Amino acid sequence: MSTTQSDRLRALLEPLVAAKGLDLEDVEMSKAGKRRMLRIIVDSDEGVELDACAELSREVSEKLDESDVMGEDEYVLEVSSPGADRPLTEHRHYVRAIGRLVKFQPAEGGELIARILDVDDEGMDLEVPGVKGRKATARRIAFTDIAKARVEIEFNRKDKKEEEA
């Protein structure tokens, strides 16, 4: 997708997405056979419900039909949330991941798997799980020290609501 088209799409979509109380995380254009695929990724602090995606999809479709930003060729529109395994790249992503287990690739190399306990403007406080019966340890990591970060999927972790019950 050309930068100009990407900029025009973002300018068209951001007000619609913001009006729903959502963040526009990404706009992706790709080929799907003979057609193009326009994927719009949205999120919020509370997550995104399927109904919100469907409603936003209808509004985006109408807005795109009114404009010439997509040109005359056919395309498929998809509006979705980012998914559990998306990379954490923005401050708000880390805030939304508080309480979650995250795999970090520190800038100096290696790998760190830890649970995010708190996030501030400079970095975050982590709990590194203990190995083989050892206690968990606390650690601090600055955003500038992170090369990559991604939420780890936990299948056996209890939900906060379950833990409080």
PDB file of C-alpha atoms in Angstrom:
ATOM      1  CA  MET A   1       0.000   0.000   0.000  1.00  0.00           C
ATOM      2  CA  SER A   2       1.438   3.353  -0.967  1.00  0.00           C
ATOM      3  CA  THR A   3       2.208   5.848   1.757  1.00  0.00           C
ATOM      4  CA  THR A   4      -0.228   8.318   0.245  1.00  0.00           C
ATOM      5  CA  GLN A   5      -3.057   5.761   0.238  1.00  0.00           C
ATOM      6  CA  SER A   6      -2.162   4.671   3.763  1.00  0.00           C
ATOM      7  CA  ASP A   7      -2.215   8.271   4.983  1.00  0.00           C
ATOM      8  CA  ARG A   8      -5.538   8.936   3.246  1.00  0.00           C
ATOM      9  CA  LEU A   9      -7.053   5.768   4.746  1.00  0.00           C
ATOM     10  CA  ARG A  10      -5.846   6.666   8.250  1.00  0.00           C
ATOM     11  CA  ALA A  11      -7.215  10.210   7.910  1.00  0.00           C
ATOM     12  CA  LEU A  12     -10.580   8.788   6.822  1.00  0.00           C
ATOM     13  CA  LEU A  13     -10.726   6.020   9.438  1.00  0.00           C
ATOM     14  CA  GLU A  14      -9.315   7.618  12.608  1.00  0.00           C
ATOM     15  CA  PRO A  15     -12.365   9.848  13.304  1.00  0.00           C
ATOM     16  CA  LEU A  16     -14.750   6.884  12.838  1.00  0.00           C
ATOM     17  CA  VAL A  17     -12.690   4.644  15.102  1.00  0.00           C
ATOM     18  CA  ALA A  18     -12.191   7.349  17.753  1.00  0.00           C
ATOM     19  CA  ALA A  19     -15.949   8.077  17.794  1.00  0.00           C
ATOM     20  CA  LYS A  20     -16.440   4.464  18.943  1.00  0.00           C
ATOM     21  CA  GLY A  21     -13.918   4.944  21.765  1.00  0.00           C
ATOM     22  CA  LEU A  22     -11.386   2.703  20.019  1.00  0.00           C
ATOM     23  CA  ASP A  23      -7.753   3.059  18.964  1.00  0.00           C
ATOM     24  CA  LEU A  24      -6.777   2.515  15.333  1.00  0.00           C
ATOM     25  CA  GLU A  25      -3.866   0.100  15.754  1.00  0.00           C
ATOM     26  CA  ASP A  26      -3.110  -0.766  12.145  1.00  0.00           C
ATOM     27  CA  VAL A  27      -4.324  -0.534   8.559  1.00  0.00           C
ATOM     28  CA  GLU A  28      -3.050  -3.324   6.302  1.00  0.00           C
ATOM     29  CA  MET A  29      -3.586  -3.790   2.590  1.00  0.00           C
ATOM     30  CA  SER A  30      -2.740  -7.101   0.934  1.00  0.00           C
ATOM     31  CA  LYS A  31      -3.653  -9.201  -2.083  1.00  0.00           C
ATOM     32  CA  ALA A  32      -6.299 -11.922  -1.696  1.00  0.00           C
ATOM     33  CA  GLY A  33      -6.371 -13.683  -5.044  1.00  0.00           C
ATOM     34  CA  LYS A  34      -7.579 -11.177  -7.628  1.00  0.00           C
ATOM     35  CA  ARG A  35      -8.989  -8.877  -4.962  1.00  0.00           C
ATOM     36  CA  ARG A  36      -7.374  -6.723  -2.353  1.00  0.00           C
ATOM     37  CA  MET A  37      -7.818  -7.217   1.392  1.00  0.00           C
ATOM     38  CA  LEU A  38      -8.156  -4.152   3.627  1.00  0.00           C
ATOM     39  CA  ARG A  39      -7.648  -5.158   7.254  1.00  0.00           C
ATOM     40  CA  ILE A  40      -8.360  -2.591   9.964  1.00  0.00           C
ATOM     41  CA  ILE A  41      -7.139  -3.463  13.452  1.00  0.00           C
ATOM     42  CA  VAL A  42      -8.776  -1.670  16.407  1.00  0.00           C
ATOM     43  CA  ASP A  43      -8.442  -2.024  20.170  1.00  0.00           C
ATOM     44  CA  SER A  44      -9.354  -0.355  23.463  1.00  0.00           C
ATOM     45  CA  ASP A  45      -8.486  -0.633  27.140  1.00  0.00           C
ATOM     46  CA  GLU A  46     -11.566  -2.824  27.649  1.00  0.00           C
ATOM     47  CA  GLY A  47     -10.953  -4.926  24.531  1.00  0.00           C
ATOM     48  CA  VAL A  48     -13.209  -5.008  21.477  1.00  0.00           C
ATOM     49  CA  GLU A  49     -16.506  -6.858  21.244  1.00  0.00           C
ATOM     50  CA  LEU A  50     -17.545  -8.602  18.034  1.00  0.00           C
ATOM     51  CA  ASP A  51     -20.626  -6.373  17.771  1.00  0.00           C
ATOM     52  CA  ALA A  52     -18.421  -3.260  17.892  1.00  0.00           C
ATOM     53  CA  CYS A  53     -16.290  -4.629  15.039  1.00  0.00           C
ATOM     54  CA  ALA A  54     -19.404  -5.400  12.972  1.00  0.00           C
ATOM     55  CA  GLU A  55     -20.892  -1.950  13.567  1.00  0.00           C
ATOM     56  CA  LEU A  56     -17.606  -0.222  12.766  1.00  0.00           C
ATOM     57  CA  SER A  57     -17.238  -2.372   9.641  1.00  0.00           C
ATOM     58  CA  ARG A  58     -20.609  -1.146   8.342  1.00  0.00           C
ATOM     59  CA  GLU A  59     -19.695   2.491   8.995  1.00  0.00           C
ATOM     60  CA  VAL A  60     -16.243   2.118   7.431  1.00  0.00           C
ATOM     61  CA  SER A  61     -17.751   0.404   4.389  1.00  0.00           C
ATOM     62  CA  GLU A  62     -20.195   3.294   3.869  1.00  0.00           C
ATOM     63  CA  LYS A  63     -17.420   5.864   4.283  1.00  0.00           C
ATOM     64  CA  LEU A  64     -15.132   4.027   1.849  1.00  0.00           C
ATOM     65  CA  ASP A  65     -17.968   3.785  -0.703  1.00  0.00           C
ATOM     66  CA  GLU A  66     -18.456   7.565  -0.459  1.00  0.00           C
ATOM     67  CA  SER A  67     -14.750   8.262  -1.030  1.00  0.00           C
ATOM     68  CA  ASP A  68     -12.322   7.372  -3.795  1.00  0.00           C
ATOM     69  CA  VAL A  69      -9.513   6.271  -1.470  1.00  0.00           C
ATOM     70  CA  MET A  70      -9.840   2.580  -2.446  1.00  0.00           C
ATOM     71  CA  GLY A  71     -10.188   3.255  -6.179  1.00  0.00           C
ATOM     72  CA  GLU A  72     -12.419   1.192  -8.454  1.00  0.00           C
ATOM     73  CA  ASP A  73     -10.975  -2.297  -7.864  1.00  0.00           C
ATOM     74  CA  GLU A  74     -12.807  -4.779  -5.627  1.00  0.00           C
ATOM     75  CA  TYR A  75     -11.614  -5.301  -2.093  1.00  0.00           C
ATOM     76  CA  VAL A  76     -12.562  -7.262   1.000  1.00  0.00           C
ATOM     77  CA  LEU A  77     -12.924  -5.300   4.241  1.00  0.00           C
ATOM     78  CA  GLU A  78     -12.059  -6.860   7.595  1.00  0.00           C
ATOM     79  CA  VAL A  79     -12.335  -5.049  10.921  1.00  0.00           C
ATOM     80  CA  SER A  80     -10.915  -6.944  13.890  1.00  0.00           C
ATOM     81  CA  SER A  81      -9.071  -6.740  17.182  1.00  0.00           C
ATOM     82  CA  PRO A  82      -5.316  -7.331  17.197  1.00  0.00           C
ATOM     83  CA  GLY A  83      -5.332 -10.847  18.613  1.00  0.00           C
ATOM     84  CA  ALA A  84      -3.638 -12.176  21.694  1.00  0.00           C
ATOM     85  CA  ASP A  85      -0.206 -12.720  20.166  1.00  0.00           C
ATOM     86  CA  ARG A  86       0.354  -9.321  18.596  1.00  0.00           C
ATOM     87  CA  PRO A  87       3.622  -7.500  19.309  1.00  0.00           C
ATOM     88  CA  LEU A  88       3.571  -4.913  22.080  1.00  0.00           C
ATOM     89  CA  THR A  89       4.890  -1.712  20.549  1.00  0.00           C
ATOM     90  CA  GLU A  90       3.053   1.194  22.174  1.00  0.00           C
ATOM     91  CA  HIS A  91       2.876   2.308  25.808  1.00  0.00           C
ATOM     92  CA  ARG A  92      -0.881   1.582  25.829  1.00  0.00           C
ATOM     93  CA  HIS A  93      -0.180  -2.030  24.744  1.00  0.00           C
ATOM     94  CA  TYR A  94       1.927  -2.609  27.849  1.00  0.00           C
ATOM     95  CA  VAL A  95      -0.699  -0.993  30.088  1.00  0.00           C
ATOM     96  CA  ARG A  96      -3.361  -3.288  28.603  1.00  0.00           C
ATOM     97  CA  ALA A  97      -1.079  -6.267  29.259  1.00  0.00           C
ATOM     98  CA  ILE A  98      -0.777  -5.659  33.022  1.00  0.00           C
ATOM     99  CA  GLY A  99      -1.210  -9.016  34.724  1.00  0.00           C
ATOM    100  CA  ARG A 100      -0.268 -10.936  31.582  1.00  0.00           C
ATOM    101  CA  LEU A 101       2.783 -13.074  30.944  1.00  0.00           C
ATOM    102  CA  VAL A 102       5.009 -11.509  28.262  1.00  0.00           C
ATOM    103  CA  LYS A 103       8.036 -12.759  26.346  1.00  0.00           C
ATOM    104  CA  PHE A 104      10.603  -9.971  26.077  1.00  0.00           C
ATOM    105  CA  GLN A 105      13.638  -9.843  23.833  1.00  0.00           C
ATOM    106  CA  PRO A 106      15.889  -7.350  25.602  1.00  0.00           C
ATOM    107  CA  ALA A 107      17.993  -5.058  23.418  1.00  0.00           C
ATOM    108  CA  GLU A 108      21.183  -6.656  24.809  1.00  0.00           C
ATOM    109  CA  GLY A 109      19.998 -10.074  23.606  1.00  0.00           C
ATOM    110  CA  GLY A 110      18.551 -13.153  25.211  1.00  0.00           C
ATOM    111  CA  GLU A 111      14.996 -13.722  26.290  1.00  0.00           C
ATOM    112  CA  LEU A 112      12.942 -12.917  29.376  1.00  0.00           C
ATOM    113  CA  ILE A 113       9.497 -14.252  30.229  1.00  0.00           C
ATOM    114  CA  ALA A 114       7.788 -12.292  33.000  1.00  0.00           C
ATOM    115  CA  ARG A 115       4.424 -11.029  34.184  1.00  0.00           C
ATOM    116  CA  ILE A 116       3.785  -7.280  33.925  1.00  0.00           C
ATOM    117  CA  LEU A 117       2.845  -5.880  37.328  1.00  0.00           C
ATOM    118  CA  ASP A 118       2.878  -2.133  36.684  1.00  0.00           C
ATOM    119  CA  VAL A 119       3.700   0.297  33.876  1.00  0.00           C
ATOM    120  CA  ASP A 120       4.828   3.927  34.053  1.00  0.00           C
ATOM    121  CA  ASP A 121       6.308   6.383  31.539  1.00  0.00           C
ATOM    122  CA  GLU A 122       9.854   4.943  31.662  1.00  0.00           C
ATOM    123  CA  GLY A 123       9.230   1.204  31.858  1.00  0.00           C
ATOM    124  CA  MET A 124       7.576  -1.509  33.885  1.00  0.00           C
ATOM    125  CA  ASP A 125       7.805  -3.640  36.975  1.00  0.00           C
ATOM    126  CA  LEU A 126       7.874  -7.361  36.279  1.00  0.00           C
ATOM    127  CA  GLU A 127       7.539 -10.606  38.170  1.00  0.00           C
ATOM    128  CA  VAL A 128       9.868 -13.266  36.785  1.00  0.00           C
ATOM    129  CA  PRO A 129       8.416 -16.718  37.581  1.00  0.00           C
ATOM    130  CA  GLY A 130      10.585 -18.988  39.679  1.00  0.00           C
ATOM    131  CA  VAL A 131      11.978 -22.139  38.072  1.00  0.00           C
ATOM    132  CA  LYS A 132      11.756 -25.591  39.673  1.00  0.00           C
ATOM    133  CA  GLY A 133      10.105 -24.520  42.911  1.00  0.00           C
ATOM    134  CA  ARG A 134      12.034 -21.293  43.375  1.00  0.00           C
ATOM    135  CA  LYS A 135      10.221 -18.087  44.285  1.00  0.00           C
ATOM    136  CA  ALA A 136       9.360 -15.492  41.690  1.00  0.00           C
ATOM    137  CA  THR A 137      11.660 -12.461  41.564  1.00  0.00           C
ATOM    138  CA  ALA A 138      10.946  -8.797  40.889  1.00  0.00           C
ATOM    139  CA  ARG A 139      12.612  -6.993  38.009  1.00  0.00           C
ATOM    140  CA  ARG A 140      12.404  -3.575  36.405  1.00  0.00           C
ATOM    141  CA  ILE A 141      12.827  -3.061  32.650  1.00  0.00           C
ATOM    142  CA  ALA A 142      12.932   0.231  30.760  1.00  0.00           C
ATOM    143  CA  PHE A 143      11.147   0.622  27.430  1.00  0.00           C
ATOM    144  CA  THR A 144      14.473   1.610  25.865  1.00  0.00           C
ATOM    145  CA  ASP A 145      15.879  -1.809  26.838  1.00  0.00           C
ATOM    146  CA  ILE A 146      13.197  -3.770  24.938  1.00  0.00           C
ATOM    147  CA  ALA A 147      13.822  -4.927  21.368  1.00  0.00           C
ATOM    148  CA  LYS A 148      10.590  -6.964  21.077  1.00  0.00           C
ATOM    149  CA  ALA A 149       7.742  -8.021  23.340  1.00  0.00           C
ATOM    150  CA  ARG A 150       4.754 -10.294  22.822  1.00  0.00           C
ATOM    151  CA  VAL A 151       2.054 -11.595  25.172  1.00  0.00           C
ATOM    152  CA  GLU A 152       2.378 -15.304  25.951  1.00  0.00           C
ATOM    153  CA  ILE A 153      -0.828 -17.295  25.717  1.00  0.00           C
ATOM    154  CA  GLU A 154      -1.670 -18.980  29.034  1.00  0.00           C
ATOM    155  CA  PHE A 155      -4.206 -21.780  28.809  1.00  0.00           C
ATOM    156  CA  ASN A 156      -4.264 -22.771  32.466  1.00  0.00           C
ATOM    157  CA  ARG A 157      -4.185 -19.377  34.188  1.00  0.00           C
ATOM    158  CA  LYS A 158      -7.248 -18.401  36.182  1.00  0.00           C
ATOM    159  CA  ASP A 159      -9.051 -15.215  35.263  1.00  0.00           C
ATOM    160  CA  LYS A 160      -8.811 -12.398  37.860  1.00  0.00           C
ATOM    161  CA  LYS A 161     -12.551 -12.760  38.526  1.00  0.00           C
ATOM    162  CA  GLU A 162     -12.132 -16.484  39.207  1.00  0.00           C
ATOM    163  CA  GLU A 163      -9.254 -15.797  41.611  1.00  0.00           C
ATOM    164  CA  GLU A 164     -11.321 -13.287  43.598  1.00  0.00           C
ATOM    165  CA  ALA A 165     -14.295 -15.677  43.943  1.00  0.00           C
TER     166      ALA A 165
END
